[in-house]
Amino acid sequence: VVGATTWGTTLGIIAARLGHAVRLLCRTAEEADGLRRDGEHMRRLPGYRFPPGLTLEHDPARGLDGAALIIVASPSDRFRQNVQRIAGSVAGDAVVLSVTKGFDRPGSLRMTEVMAQELPGLDAGLFAALSGPSLADEVIAEKPVSIVAASESDASCRLVQDTLMSPMFRIYTSDDVVGVELGGALKNIVALAGGIADGLDAGDSAKAALVTRGLAEISRLGIAAGARPLTFAGLAGLGDVMATCASPYSRNRRVGEELGKGRRLEDILAGMDAVAEGVNTTLGALELSERLNVDMPITRLMARVLFEGLPASDCIPALMERPPRPEW
């Protein structure tokens, strides 16, 4: 597992609980030594001890030696850097799984597209993506969770299932890599908007409408990018939108809620110990929507709130007073 993030550490622990030999690749020797000494990730996942099968490494050559499955779990703005770091140590037949929900910018590339650029010697079927409603706090506590693994290769999807699936962590498969990755990334923008609705006390009806129209927006862009429509009615679409817009564990929803209460984005982010991917994803989604000529009013509005100083209280009239139109 490349990256001792909350999600990366969670998946490493899940795999080790299932009896797999797992190496968690840290950024530095100091980070690896600290986690090894503590026996748990006290900052990210306090109280969850590392199983015996999980070891800590910082050297990519040792960490990736003999690995059949490599999970890359880093924020989107550092994803390419982390893939570059491990590139010389990835075996030619290893499956490389992205669990990051965002875009590489500039260019608005999906994470598997970044992996294809940085690991040109690997067959396209060896790249995979994992997405769906999967809050790390619930996964690590072994509450029932269902998500989806996507790859061009059914064998790669099966390897992900064989490695991570358990009675409380169900993994479906898909060959719609574009749809699964876009659904996972774009739902963070809807979560920001949903959080703003909560912060403004707009009501349940308003939030339900916002989430529904947000999913329509995600679907429009995804279909234009080559995804299948049905994917957005599944776990990587509707499922992830529901979880991220409703859960108190959702960082993006929390950022939106604080914006709705009138706080400045800079102050909100300064007080967070983790990345809210929706902020970076908003700009990436706008780039992609302009390239594909897709109308995304919620995304455009979020960009104005995040980067142009539009008060969150102006969001409701900006959406409600748009010209009338058919739903479909």
PDB file of C-alpha atoms in Angstrom, residues 72-287:
ATOM      1  CA  VAL A  72      -1.851   3.692  -4.416  1.00  0.00           C
ATOM      2  CA  ALA A  73      -3.581   5.731  -1.712  1.00  0.00           C
ATOM      3  CA  SER A  74      -2.405   9.325  -1.849  1.00  0.00           C
ATOM      4  CA  PRO A  75      -4.231  12.637  -2.341  1.00  0.00           C
ATOM      5  CA  SER A  76      -4.829  13.543  -5.979  1.00  0.00           C
ATOM      6  CA  ASP A  77      -2.416  16.482  -5.914  1.00  0.00           C
ATOM      7  CA  ARG A  78       0.423  14.130  -4.891  1.00  0.00           C
ATOM      8  CA  PHE A  79      -0.703  11.038  -6.771  1.00  0.00           C
ATOM      9  CA  ARG A  80       1.581  11.467  -9.787  1.00  0.00           C
ATOM     10  CA  GLN A  81       4.580  12.136  -7.548  1.00  0.00           C
ATOM     11  CA  ASN A  82       3.928   8.920  -5.625  1.00  0.00           C
ATOM     12  CA  VAL A  83       3.564   6.835  -8.793  1.00  0.00           C
ATOM     13  CA  GLN A  84       6.820   8.304 -10.087  1.00  0.00           C
ATOM     14  CA  ARG A  85       8.457   7.344  -6.799  1.00  0.00           C
ATOM     15  CA  ILE A  86       7.533   3.669  -7.135  1.00  0.00           C
ATOM     16  CA  ALA A  87       7.825   3.352 -10.937  1.00  0.00           C
ATOM     17  CA  GLY A  88      11.198   1.640 -10.892  1.00  0.00           C
ATOM     18  CA  SER A  89      10.006  -0.998  -8.407  1.00  0.00           C
ATOM     19  CA  VAL A  90       6.711  -2.112  -9.994  1.00  0.00           C
ATOM     20  CA  ALA A  91       6.835  -5.633 -11.407  1.00  0.00           C
ATOM     21  CA  GLY A  92       5.634  -6.034 -14.983  1.00  0.00           C
ATOM     22  CA  ASP A  93       2.735  -8.277 -13.961  1.00  0.00           C
ATOM     23  CA  ALA A  94       1.581  -6.433 -10.817  1.00  0.00           C
ATOM     24  CA  VAL A  95      -1.945  -5.007 -10.637  1.00  0.00           C
ATOM     25  CA  VAL A  96      -1.851  -1.324  -9.646  1.00  0.00           C
ATOM     26  CA  LEU A  97      -5.014  -0.131  -7.905  1.00  0.00           C
ATOM     27  CA  SER A  98      -5.942   3.520  -7.411  1.00  0.00           C
ATOM     28  CA  VAL A  99      -8.148   4.285  -4.411  1.00  0.00           C
ATOM     29  CA  THR A 100      -7.922   8.063  -4.903  1.00  0.00           C
ATOM     30  CA  LYS A 101     -11.042  10.030  -5.877  1.00  0.00           C
ATOM     31  CA  GLY A 102      -9.973  13.140  -7.732  1.00  0.00           C
ATOM     32  CA  PHE A 103      -8.220  14.637 -10.762  1.00  0.00           C
ATOM     33  CA  ASP A 104      -4.610  15.269 -11.685  1.00  0.00           C
ATOM     34  CA  ARG A 105      -4.294  18.917 -12.626  1.00  0.00           C
ATOM     35  CA  PRO A 106      -3.799  20.629 -14.928  1.00  0.00           C
ATOM     36  CA  GLY A 107      -5.347  18.408 -17.545  1.00  0.00           C
ATOM     37  CA  SER A 108      -8.097  16.820 -15.430  1.00  0.00           C
ATOM     38  CA  LEU A 109      -6.717  13.319 -15.808  1.00  0.00           C
ATOM     39  CA  ARG A 110      -8.184  10.385 -13.918  1.00  0.00           C
ATOM     40  CA  MET A 111      -5.824   8.456 -11.659  1.00  0.00           C
ATOM     41  CA  THR A 112      -5.612   5.408 -13.938  1.00  0.00           C
ATOM     42  CA  GLU A 113      -4.657   7.765 -16.777  1.00  0.00           C
ATOM     43  CA  VAL A 114      -1.834   9.106 -14.606  1.00  0.00           C
ATOM     44  CA  MET A 115      -0.698   5.545 -13.859  1.00  0.00           C
ATOM     45  CA  ALA A 116      -0.711   4.710 -17.567  1.00  0.00           C
ATOM     46  CA  GLN A 117       1.517   7.713 -18.266  1.00  0.00           C
ATOM     47  CA  GLU A 118       3.972   7.011 -15.461  1.00  0.00           C
ATOM     48  CA  LEU A 119       4.029   3.208 -15.830  1.00  0.00           C
ATOM     49  CA  PRO A 120       4.120   2.832 -19.625  1.00  0.00           C
ATOM     50  CA  GLY A 121       5.516  -0.697 -19.496  1.00  0.00           C
ATOM     51  CA  LEU A 122       2.366  -2.124 -17.894  1.00  0.00           C
ATOM     52  CA  ASP A 123      -0.577  -3.478 -19.858  1.00  0.00           C
ATOM     53  CA  ALA A 124      -3.731  -1.353 -19.538  1.00  0.00           C
ATOM     54  CA  GLY A 125      -5.563  -4.283 -17.969  1.00  0.00           C
ATOM     55  CA  LEU A 126      -3.243  -4.131 -14.957  1.00  0.00           C
ATOM     56  CA  PHE A 127      -4.655  -0.776 -13.862  1.00  0.00           C
ATOM     57  CA  ALA A 128      -7.719  -0.704 -11.623  1.00  0.00           C
ATOM     58  CA  ALA A 129      -9.753   1.734  -9.547  1.00  0.00           C
ATOM     59  CA  LEU A 130     -11.743   1.268  -6.342  1.00  0.00           C
ATOM     60  CA  SER A 131     -14.698   3.507  -5.524  1.00  0.00           C
ATOM     61  CA  GLY A 132     -18.081   3.622  -3.849  1.00  0.00           C
ATOM     62  CA  PRO A 133     -19.576   4.546  -0.465  1.00  0.00           C
ATOM     63  CA  SER A 134     -16.688   3.642   1.830  1.00  0.00           C
ATOM     64  CA  LEU A 135     -16.022   5.906   4.794  1.00  0.00           C
ATOM     65  CA  ALA A 136     -12.773   4.761   6.388  1.00  0.00           C
ATOM     66  CA  ASP A 137     -14.153   5.071   9.937  1.00  0.00           C
ATOM     67  CA  GLU A 138     -16.855   2.547   9.097  1.00  0.00           C
ATOM     68  CA  VAL A 139     -14.653   0.197   7.065  1.00  0.00           C
ATOM     69  CA  ILE A 140     -12.019  -0.084   9.814  1.00  0.00           C
ATOM     70  CA  ALA A 141     -14.775  -0.720  12.385  1.00  0.00           C
ATOM     71  CA  GLU A 142     -16.025  -3.586  10.181  1.00  0.00           C
ATOM     72  CA  LYS A 143     -19.455  -2.150   9.564  1.00  0.00           C
ATOM     73  CA  PRO A 144     -21.083  -3.530   6.374  1.00  0.00           C
ATOM     74  CA  VAL A 145     -19.746  -1.735   3.285  1.00  0.00           C
ATOM     75  CA  SER A 146     -20.143  -2.428  -0.454  1.00  0.00           C
ATOM     76  CA  ILE A 147     -17.978  -0.847  -3.138  1.00  0.00           C
ATOM     77  CA  VAL A 148     -16.877  -1.515  -6.732  1.00  0.00           C
ATOM     78  CA  ALA A 149     -13.542  -2.324  -8.380  1.00  0.00           C
ATOM     79  CA  ALA A 150     -13.152  -1.374 -12.031  1.00  0.00           C
ATOM     80  CA  SER A 151     -10.614  -2.493 -14.624  1.00  0.00           C
ATOM     81  CA  GLU A 152     -10.442  -3.415 -18.283  1.00  0.00           C
ATOM     82  CA  SER A 153      -9.350  -6.851 -17.066  1.00  0.00           C
ATOM     83  CA  ASP A 154     -11.691  -9.163 -15.182  1.00  0.00           C
ATOM     84  CA  ALA A 155      -8.641 -10.914 -13.705  1.00  0.00           C
ATOM     85  CA  SER A 156      -7.441  -7.656 -12.140  1.00  0.00           C
ATOM     86  CA  CYS A 157     -10.872  -7.080 -10.601  1.00  0.00           C
ATOM     87  CA  ARG A 158     -10.885 -10.610  -9.213  1.00  0.00           C
ATOM     88  CA  LEU A 159      -7.472 -10.058  -7.603  1.00  0.00           C
ATOM     89  CA  VAL A 160      -8.828  -6.981  -5.824  1.00  0.00           C
ATOM     90  CA  GLN A 161     -11.811  -9.018  -4.627  1.00  0.00           C
ATOM     91  CA  ASP A 162      -9.614 -11.898  -3.477  1.00  0.00           C
ATOM     92  CA  THR A 163      -7.331  -9.548  -1.556  1.00  0.00           C
ATOM     93  CA  LEU A 164      -9.791  -7.210   0.158  1.00  0.00           C
ATOM     94  CA  MET A 165     -13.260  -8.757   0.186  1.00  0.00           C
ATOM     95  CA  SER A 166     -14.590 -10.015   3.527  1.00  0.00           C
ATOM     96  CA  PRO A 167     -18.030 -10.727   5.066  1.00  0.00           C
ATOM     97  CA  MET A 168     -18.304  -7.024   5.996  1.00  0.00           C
ATOM     98  CA  PHE A 169     -16.488  -5.538   2.974  1.00  0.00           C
ATOM     99  CA  ARG A 170     -18.215  -6.560  -0.245  1.00  0.00           C
ATOM    100  CA  ILE A 171     -16.608  -5.699  -3.586  1.00  0.00           C
ATOM    101  CA  TYR A 172     -18.467  -5.758  -6.895  1.00  0.00           C
ATOM    102  CA  THR A 173     -16.683  -5.503 -10.256  1.00  0.00           C
ATOM    103  CA  SER A 174     -17.080  -3.326 -13.335  1.00  0.00           C
ATOM    104  CA  ASP A 175     -15.284  -2.762 -16.617  1.00  0.00           C
ATOM    105  CA  ASP A 176     -16.426   0.890 -16.756  1.00  0.00           C
ATOM    106  CA  VAL A 177     -13.227   2.447 -15.425  1.00  0.00           C
ATOM    107  CA  VAL A 178     -14.173   5.930 -16.694  1.00  0.00           C
ATOM    108  CA  GLY A 179     -17.557   5.924 -14.960  1.00  0.00           C
ATOM    109  CA  VAL A 180     -16.308   4.496 -11.675  1.00  0.00           C
ATOM    110  CA  GLU A 181     -13.465   7.005 -11.435  1.00  0.00           C
ATOM    111  CA  LEU A 182     -15.537  10.011 -12.469  1.00  0.00           C
ATOM    112  CA  GLY A 183     -18.364   9.106 -10.106  1.00  0.00           C
ATOM    113  CA  GLY A 184     -15.938   8.867  -7.206  1.00  0.00           C
ATOM    114  CA  ALA A 185     -14.282  12.180  -8.002  1.00  0.00           C
ATOM    115  CA  LEU A 186     -17.308  14.292  -8.905  1.00  0.00           C
ATOM    116  CA  LYS A 187     -19.446  13.280  -5.927  1.00  0.00           C
ATOM    117  CA  ASN A 188     -17.103  15.339  -3.737  1.00  0.00           C
ATOM    118  CA  ILE A 189     -18.353  18.502  -5.448  1.00  0.00           C
ATOM    119  CA  VAL A 190     -21.955  17.546  -4.710  1.00  0.00           C
ATOM    120  CA  ALA A 191     -20.935  16.890  -1.105  1.00  0.00           C
ATOM    121  CA  LEU A 192     -19.558  20.431  -0.833  1.00  0.00           C
ATOM    122  CA  ALA A 193     -22.873  21.776  -2.114  1.00  0.00           C
ATOM    123  CA  GLY A 194     -24.834  19.489   0.198  1.00  0.00           C
ATOM    124  CA  GLY A 195     -22.787  20.705   3.132  1.00  0.00           C
ATOM    125  CA  ILE A 196     -23.542  24.305   2.201  1.00  0.00           C
ATOM    126  CA  ALA A 197     -27.244  23.443   2.204  1.00  0.00           C
ATOM    127  CA  ASP A 198     -26.832  22.018   5.710  1.00  0.00           C
ATOM    128  CA  GLY A 199     -24.910  25.086   6.865  1.00  0.00           C
ATOM    129  CA  LEU A 200     -27.632  27.361   5.514  1.00  0.00           C
ATOM    130  CA  ASP A 201     -30.358  25.186   7.111  1.00  0.00           C
ATOM    131  CA  ALA A 202     -32.009  24.976   3.697  1.00  0.00           C
ATOM    132  CA  GLY A 203     -34.034  21.897   4.675  1.00  0.00           C
ATOM    133  CA  ASP A 204     -34.261  18.263   3.640  1.00  0.00           C
ATOM    134  CA  SER A 205     -36.303  18.915   0.496  1.00  0.00           C
ATOM    135  CA  ALA A 206     -33.706  21.357  -0.785  1.00  0.00           C
ATOM    136  CA  LYS A 207     -30.847  18.982  -0.053  1.00  0.00           C
ATOM    137  CA  ALA A 208     -32.636  16.076  -1.739  1.00  0.00           C
ATOM    138  CA  ALA A 209     -33.177  18.185  -4.861  1.00  0.00           C
ATOM    139  CA  LEU A 210     -29.564  19.350  -4.800  1.00  0.00           C
ATOM    140  CA  VAL A 211     -28.223  15.804  -4.522  1.00  0.00           C
ATOM    141  CA  THR A 212     -30.530  14.602  -7.304  1.00  0.00           C
ATOM    142  CA  ARG A 213     -29.560  17.406  -9.668  1.00  0.00           C
ATOM    143  CA  GLY A 214     -25.927  16.923  -8.689  1.00  0.00           C
ATOM    144  CA  LEU A 215     -26.137  13.283  -9.740  1.00  0.00           C
ATOM    145  CA  ALA A 216     -27.682  14.374 -13.050  1.00  0.00           C
ATOM    146  CA  GLU A 217     -24.736  16.713 -13.527  1.00  0.00           C
ATOM    147  CA  ILE A 218     -22.238  13.940 -12.753  1.00  0.00           C
ATOM    148  CA  SER A 219     -23.990  11.650 -15.219  1.00  0.00           C
ATOM    149  CA  ARG A 220     -23.960  14.237 -18.021  1.00  0.00           C
ATOM    150  CA  LEU A 221     -20.236  14.757 -17.741  1.00  0.00           C
ATOM    151  CA  GLY A 222     -19.505  11.062 -17.311  1.00  0.00           C
ATOM    152  CA  ILE A 223     -21.495  10.029 -20.371  1.00  0.00           C
ATOM    153  CA  ALA A 224     -19.804  12.735 -22.443  1.00  0.00           C
ATOM    154  CA  ALA A 225     -16.436  11.327 -21.292  1.00  0.00           C
ATOM    155  CA  GLY A 226     -17.381   7.822 -22.432  1.00  0.00           C
ATOM    156  CA  ALA A 227     -18.850   6.253 -19.290  1.00  0.00           C
ATOM    157  CA  ARG A 228     -21.959   4.084 -19.223  1.00  0.00           C
ATOM    158  CA  PRO A 229     -25.103   5.757 -17.807  1.00  0.00           C
ATOM    159  CA  LEU A 230     -25.964   2.817 -15.538  1.00  0.00           C
ATOM    160  CA  THR A 231     -22.706   3.233 -13.610  1.00  0.00           C
ATOM    161  CA  PHE A 232     -24.024   6.451 -12.077  1.00  0.00           C
ATOM    162  CA  ALA A 233     -27.051   4.634 -10.670  1.00  0.00           C
ATOM    163  CA  GLY A 234     -24.666   2.235  -8.923  1.00  0.00           C
ATOM    164  CA  LEU A 235     -22.251   2.245  -6.010  1.00  0.00           C
ATOM    165  CA  ALA A 236     -19.710   4.586  -7.606  1.00  0.00           C
ATOM    166  CA  GLY A 237     -22.468   7.063  -8.460  1.00  0.00           C
ATOM    167  CA  LEU A 238     -25.649   7.215  -6.400  1.00  0.00           C
ATOM    168  CA  GLY A 239     -24.168   5.155  -3.565  1.00  0.00           C
ATOM    169  CA  ASP A 240     -21.132   7.359  -3.059  1.00  0.00           C
ATOM    170  CA  VAL A 241     -23.160  10.564  -3.447  1.00  0.00           C
ATOM    171  CA  MET A 242     -25.570   9.463  -0.715  1.00  0.00           C
ATOM    172  CA  ALA A 243     -22.827   8.544   1.750  1.00  0.00           C
ATOM    173  CA  THR A 244     -20.663  11.587   1.161  1.00  0.00           C
ATOM    174  CA  CYS A 245     -23.510  14.089   1.281  1.00  0.00           C
ATOM    175  CA  ALA A 246     -25.031  12.683   4.476  1.00  0.00           C
ATOM    176  CA  SER A 247     -22.248  11.382   6.693  1.00  0.00           C
ATOM    177  CA  PRO A 248     -20.715  13.389   9.549  1.00  0.00           C
ATOM    178  CA  TYR A 249     -17.448  11.619   8.643  1.00  0.00           C
ATOM    179  CA  SER A 250     -17.408  13.265   5.189  1.00  0.00           C
ATOM    180  CA  ARG A 251     -14.683  15.909   4.980  1.00  0.00           C
ATOM    181  CA  ASN A 252     -16.183  17.504   1.874  1.00  0.00           C
ATOM    182  CA  ARG A 253     -19.628  17.812   3.425  1.00  0.00           C
ATOM    183  CA  ARG A 254     -18.049  19.330   6.518  1.00  0.00           C
ATOM    184  CA  VAL A 255     -16.152  21.922   4.455  1.00  0.00           C
ATOM    185  CA  GLY A 256     -19.404  22.847   2.707  1.00  0.00           C
ATOM    186  CA  GLU A 257     -21.269  23.120   5.999  1.00  0.00           C
ATOM    187  CA  GLU A 258     -18.667  25.516   7.398  1.00  0.00           C
ATOM    188  CA  LEU A 259     -18.842  27.593   4.207  1.00  0.00           C
ATOM    189  CA  GLY A 260     -22.619  27.718   4.643  1.00  0.00           C
ATOM    190  CA  LYS A 261     -22.102  29.093   8.142  1.00  0.00           C
ATOM    191  CA  GLY A 262     -20.043  31.935   6.692  1.00  0.00           C
ATOM    192  CA  ARG A 263     -16.486  30.790   7.385  1.00  0.00           C
ATOM    193  CA  ARG A 264     -13.651  31.421   4.912  1.00  0.00           C
ATOM    194  CA  LEU A 265     -12.280  28.473   2.949  1.00  0.00           C
ATOM    195  CA  GLU A 266      -8.702  29.228   4.006  1.00  0.00           C
ATOM    196  CA  ASP A 267      -9.637  29.110   7.680  1.00  0.00           C
ATOM    197  CA  ILE A 268     -11.613  25.872   7.269  1.00  0.00           C
ATOM    198  CA  LEU A 269      -8.792  24.064   5.472  1.00  0.00           C
ATOM    199  CA  ALA A 270      -6.184  25.348   7.927  1.00  0.00           C
ATOM    200  CA  GLY A 271      -8.052  23.603  10.737  1.00  0.00           C
ATOM    201  CA  MET A 272      -8.245  20.231   8.957  1.00  0.00           C
ATOM    202  CA  ASP A 273      -5.787  17.365   9.311  1.00  0.00           C
ATOM    203  CA  ALA A 274      -6.814  15.700   6.038  1.00  0.00           C
ATOM    204  CA  VAL A 275      -7.527  16.595   2.416  1.00  0.00           C
ATOM    205  CA  ALA A 276     -10.986  17.573   1.182  1.00  0.00           C
ATOM    206  CA  GLU A 277     -10.668  16.383  -2.423  1.00  0.00           C
ATOM    207  CA  GLY A 278     -13.720  18.323  -3.596  1.00  0.00           C
ATOM    208  CA  VAL A 279     -11.803  21.611  -3.578  1.00  0.00           C
ATOM    209  CA  ASN A 280      -9.228  20.482  -6.153  1.00  0.00           C
ATOM    210  CA  THR A 281     -11.816  18.370  -7.990  1.00  0.00           C
ATOM    211  CA  THR A 282     -14.053  21.383  -8.626  1.00  0.00           C
ATOM    212  CA  LEU A 283     -11.458  23.033 -10.843  1.00  0.00           C
ATOM    213  CA  GLY A 284     -10.688  19.756 -12.597  1.00  0.00           C
ATOM    214  CA  ALA A 285     -14.367  19.140 -13.291  1.00  0.00           C
ATOM    215  CA  LEU A 286     -14.743  22.634 -14.753  1.00  0.00           C
ATOM    216  CA  GLU A 287     -11.769  22.051 -17.049  1.00  0.00           C
TER     217      GLU A 287
END
